[in-house]
Amino acid sequence: MKKLLVIIVFFIPSLGFGQTANLSGVVTYFFNDNFGNKPDIGADVYIIDSSLATFIDIKSYDSLMKGKYFVSIYDRLIILKISCDGLIDEYKLHAKKNKEKIDSLKQVSDSISLQVNKTSDSALLYGCYTGRYRATYLDTKIFEMKMDIERLKDNFIVTNVDGNGSYSANIPLGTYYVYMQSKNRKGLGSSEIGGMIYLKKITVKNTISKTISHNFDIDD
């Protein structure tokens, strides 16, 4: 009986009680075309136990990110169309001489217009508008989630990105939300005025180190 108790005592730690794993990564942000990406020094990394994260709305976050992607494509298409239509206007100054070029550019412009409409519809599917006023209910929901995270941060594991762009934390095994807020790259919506955000759900099942990295780009 004593031998059995000894075996149980030594076996219990192997079940995962008290075990931790290292979570680390590199966080960068797009600086400009000349210098590319730089370490996002001072960016916040929150590691939130899922049992405390009833206010986390990752579905709304994912939808907002997808919508923003289509908005960024829409903006580029609009710039391309303006350039194309500008060339058409220039060629019209000598319409007879440039008839073929004008006809060709009109076809391109019409094609861009179709893509603009499709992209706008795609953005709208994810709750994002491509007009002048782009505030959406999703943006408001994410802003409220950010406020909850800030209010409850003392309950979470919080670390900062160092001068090399790195962060590291030892965490118990479990399921978490990794939430990052950029220090140097800001967005346009109310949810990202204080810094662009990144959110990912992870499960840490063993003591093997896990890496979560992110680059905050202009179109994030």
Short mmCIF file of C-alpha atoms in Angstrom, two decimals:
data_model
loop_
_atom_site.label_atom_id
_atom_site.label_comp_id
_atom_site.label_asym_id
_atom_site.label_seq_id
_atom_site.Cartn_x
_atom_site.Cartn_y
_atom_site.Cartn_z
CA MET A 1 0.00 0.00 0.00
CA LYS A 2 2.86 2.38 0.89
CA LYS A 3 4.56 1.62 -2.43
CA LEU A 4 1.34 2.46 -4.24
CA LEU A 5 1.10 5.81 -2.45
CA VAL A 6 4.70 6.63 -3.37
CA ILE A 7 3.99 5.83 -7.02
CA ILE A 8 0.91 8.07 -7.00
CA VAL A 9 2.83 10.97 -5.41
CA PHE A 10 5.54 10.79 -8.06
CA PHE A 11 3.04 10.27 -10.86
CA ILE A 12 0.85 13.31 -10.12
CA PRO A 13 3.38 15.96 -11.37
CA SER A 14 3.54 14.19 -14.72
CA LEU A 15 -0.15 14.92 -15.28
CA GLY A 16 0.64 18.58 -16.02
CA PHE A 17 -0.11 20.22 -12.68
CA GLY A 18 2.03 23.33 -12.26
CA GLN A 19 3.71 22.90 -15.64
CA THR A 20 4.43 25.94 -17.78
CA ALA A 21 5.48 26.71 -21.33
CA ASN A 22 7.29 29.65 -22.82
CA LEU A 23 5.38 31.91 -25.18
CA SER A 24 7.50 34.31 -27.20
CA GLY A 25 7.59 36.14 -30.49
CA VAL A 26 8.66 39.16 -32.48
CA VAL A 27 6.39 42.17 -33.01
CA THR A 28 7.22 44.65 -35.76
CA TYR A 29 5.52 47.44 -37.68
CA PHE A 30 5.85 48.80 -41.21
CA PHE A 31 7.87 52.04 -41.07
CA ASN A 32 8.19 53.03 -44.75
CA ASP A 33 9.22 51.70 -48.15
CA ASN A 34 12.87 52.62 -47.59
CA PHE A 35 13.35 51.02 -44.17
CA GLY A 36 10.65 48.36 -44.28
CA ASN A 37 9.65 46.88 -40.91
CA LYS A 38 11.02 47.98 -37.54
CA PRO A 39 10.75 46.53 -34.01
CA ASP A 40 7.51 47.72 -32.41
CA ILE A 41 9.31 48.82 -29.24
CA GLY A 42 6.95 49.30 -26.32
CA ALA A 43 4.02 47.42 -27.88
CA ASP A 44 1.81 45.69 -25.30
CA VAL A 45 1.22 41.94 -25.30
CA TYR A 46 -1.64 40.65 -23.15
CA ILE A 47 -1.96 36.91 -22.52
CA ILE A 48 -5.53 36.39 -21.36
CA ASP A 49 -6.78 33.15 -19.81
CA SER A 50 -9.85 32.12 -21.80
CA SER A 51 -11.77 31.45 -18.57
CA LEU A 52 -11.51 35.19 -17.81
CA ALA A 53 -12.24 36.32 -21.35
CA THR A 54 -16.02 36.22 -21.65
CA PHE A 55 -15.87 39.73 -23.15
CA ILE A 56 -13.47 38.74 -25.95
CA ASP A 57 -15.29 38.79 -29.30
CA ILE A 58 -12.88 37.15 -31.71
CA LYS A 59 -15.56 36.65 -34.39
CA SER A 60 -16.19 40.39 -34.59
CA TYR A 61 -12.43 40.98 -34.64
CA ASP A 62 -11.92 38.53 -37.53
CA SER A 63 -14.80 40.10 -39.49
CA LEU A 64 -13.43 43.59 -38.96
CA MET A 65 -9.96 42.57 -40.16
CA LYS A 66 -11.40 40.94 -43.30
CA GLY A 67 -13.52 44.02 -43.97
CA LYS A 68 -10.50 46.30 -43.59
CA TYR A 69 -8.62 44.16 -46.12
CA PHE A 70 -11.30 44.79 -48.74
CA VAL A 71 -11.40 48.49 -47.84
CA SER A 72 -7.65 48.75 -48.50
CA ILE A 73 -8.09 47.08 -51.92
CA TYR A 74 -10.98 49.44 -52.66
CA ASP A 75 -8.78 52.46 -51.88
CA ARG A 76 -6.06 51.24 -54.24
CA LEU A 77 -8.56 50.59 -57.00
CA ILE A 78 -9.97 54.11 -56.64
CA ILE A 79 -6.47 55.59 -57.01
CA LEU A 80 -5.87 53.41 -60.08
CA LYS A 81 -9.16 54.48 -61.64
CA ILE A 82 -8.42 58.16 -61.04
CA SER A 83 -5.04 57.75 -62.77
CA CYS A 84 -6.62 55.87 -65.67
CA ASP A 85 -9.38 58.47 -66.15
CA GLY A 86 -6.75 61.22 -65.95
CA LEU A 87 -4.88 59.67 -68.87
CA ILE A 88 -8.10 59.44 -70.86
CA ASP A 89 -8.69 63.17 -70.33
CA GLU A 90 -5.16 63.94 -71.52
CA TYR A 91 -5.51 61.81 -74.64
CA LYS A 92 -8.86 63.48 -75.43
CA LEU A 93 -6.95 66.69 -76.11
CA HIS A 94 -5.88 64.97 -79.31
CA ALA A 95 -8.77 62.57 -79.64
CA LYS A 96 -8.34 61.59 -83.28
CA LYS A 97 -4.67 60.76 -82.86
CA ASN A 98 -5.21 58.79 -79.66
CA LYS A 99 -8.53 57.08 -80.39
CA GLU A 100 -7.18 53.55 -79.93
CA LYS A 101 -5.48 54.45 -76.66
CA ILE A 102 -8.64 56.14 -75.40
CA ASP A 103 -10.82 53.14 -76.28
CA SER A 104 -8.35 50.78 -74.61
CA LEU A 105 -8.16 52.90 -71.45
CA LYS A 106 -11.94 53.17 -71.28
CA GLN A 107 -12.15 49.38 -71.20
CA VAL A 108 -9.60 49.31 -68.38
CA SER A 109 -11.52 52.01 -66.50
CA ASP A 110 -14.81 50.12 -66.87
CA SER A 111 -13.13 46.95 -65.62
CA ILE A 112 -11.75 48.78 -62.58
CA SER A 113 -15.22 50.19 -61.86
CA LEU A 114 -16.64 46.67 -61.74
CA GLN A 115 -13.92 45.59 -59.31
CA VAL A 116 -14.54 48.69 -57.18
CA ASN A 117 -18.22 47.76 -56.82
CA LYS A 118 -17.43 44.11 -56.03
CA THR A 119 -14.82 45.09 -53.44
CA SER A 120 -17.19 47.55 -51.81
CA ASP A 121 -19.85 44.82 -51.56
CA SER A 122 -17.30 42.40 -50.05
CA ALA A 123 -16.26 44.95 -47.44
CA LEU A 124 -19.90 45.55 -46.57
CA LEU A 125 -20.41 41.81 -45.97
CA TYR A 126 -17.95 42.12 -43.09
CA GLY A 127 -19.54 45.26 -41.69
CA CYS A 128 -17.13 47.78 -43.24
CA TYR A 129 -18.08 50.73 -45.40
CA THR A 130 -15.93 52.16 -48.19
CA GLY A 131 -17.43 55.64 -48.20
CA ARG A 132 -16.22 58.70 -46.36
CA TYR A 133 -17.72 57.67 -43.02
CA ARG A 134 -16.31 54.25 -42.19
CA ALA A 135 -17.24 53.82 -38.55
CA THR A 136 -19.04 50.50 -38.11
CA TYR A 137 -20.79 48.69 -35.33
CA LEU A 138 -17.94 46.15 -35.42
CA ASP A 139 -15.39 48.88 -34.84
CA THR A 140 -17.42 50.03 -31.85
CA LYS A 141 -17.60 46.49 -30.45
CA ILE A 142 -13.83 46.05 -30.73
CA PHE A 143 -13.28 49.43 -29.09
CA GLU A 144 -15.44 48.33 -26.15
CA MET A 145 -13.46 45.07 -25.96
CA LYS A 146 -10.22 47.09 -25.81
CA MET A 147 -11.59 49.13 -22.93
CA ASP A 148 -12.48 45.92 -21.03
CA ILE A 149 -8.98 44.54 -21.57
CA GLU A 150 -7.42 47.73 -20.25
CA ARG A 151 -9.78 47.82 -17.27
CA LEU A 152 -9.07 44.19 -16.32
CA LYS A 153 -5.39 44.01 -17.25
CA ASP A 154 -4.27 43.29 -13.67
CA ASN A 155 -5.87 39.84 -14.07
CA PHE A 156 -3.79 38.97 -17.14
CA ILE A 157 -0.18 38.23 -18.00
CA VAL A 158 1.11 41.45 -19.55
CA THR A 159 4.49 42.02 -21.16
CA ASN A 160 6.09 44.55 -23.50
CA VAL A 161 8.08 44.35 -26.69
CA ASP A 162 11.78 45.12 -26.13
CA GLY A 163 14.34 46.95 -28.26
CA ASN A 164 14.81 43.92 -30.50
CA GLY A 165 11.09 43.59 -31.11
CA SER A 166 10.86 40.51 -28.88
CA TYR A 167 8.63 39.50 -25.98
CA SER A 168 8.61 36.42 -23.78
CA ALA A 169 6.49 35.01 -20.94
CA ASN A 170 6.16 31.72 -19.11
CA ILE A 171 2.53 30.64 -18.85
CA PRO A 172 0.66 27.68 -17.34
CA LEU A 173 -0.77 25.13 -19.74
CA GLY A 174 -4.21 26.14 -20.96
CA THR A 175 -6.17 28.13 -23.53
CA TYR A 176 -5.45 31.83 -24.02
CA TYR A 177 -6.12 34.87 -26.14
CA VAL A 178 -2.96 36.66 -27.23
CA TYR A 179 -3.80 40.33 -27.67
CA MET A 180 -1.24 42.80 -29.04
CA GLN A 181 -1.48 46.56 -29.35
CA SER A 182 1.05 48.40 -31.48
CA LYS A 183 2.95 51.31 -29.99
CA ASN A 184 4.03 52.79 -33.31
CA ARG A 185 1.40 51.93 -35.93
CA LYS A 186 -2.06 53.44 -35.53
CA GLY A 187 -5.24 52.77 -37.49
CA LEU A 188 -8.14 54.94 -38.62
CA GLY A 189 -11.06 53.40 -36.77
CA SER A 190 -11.98 54.15 -33.17
CA SER A 191 -10.71 50.72 -32.14
CA GLU A 192 -7.19 51.49 -33.39
CA ILE A 193 -6.65 55.18 -32.74
CA GLY A 194 -4.44 54.22 -29.79
CA GLY A 195 -2.62 51.57 -31.83
CA MET A 196 -3.41 48.75 -34.24
CA ILE A 197 -4.41 45.50 -32.61
CA TYR A 198 -3.91 41.78 -33.18
CA LEU A 199 -5.89 38.97 -31.54
CA LYS A 200 -5.34 35.24 -31.68
CA LYS A 201 -6.65 32.29 -29.67
CA ILE A 202 -4.11 29.62 -28.73
CA THR A 203 -4.04 26.37 -26.77
CA VAL A 204 -0.90 25.40 -24.86
CA LYS A 205 -1.10 21.65 -24.31
CA ASN A 206 2.49 20.85 -23.32
CA THR A 207 5.74 22.45 -22.19
CA ILE A 208 7.06 22.90 -25.73
CA SER A 209 7.80 26.59 -26.42
CA LYS A 210 5.25 28.37 -28.59
CA THR A 211 5.85 31.34 -30.90
CA ILE A 212 3.30 34.00 -31.87
CA SER A 213 4.69 36.87 -33.96
CA HIS A 214 3.02 39.67 -35.87
CA ASN A 215 3.84 42.58 -38.15
CA PHE A 216 1.54 45.60 -38.04
CA ASP A 217 1.27 46.68 -41.66
CA ILE A 218 -0.45 49.76 -43.05
CA ASP A 219 -3.44 47.72 -44.21
CA ASP A 220 -3.88 45.59 -41.06
#
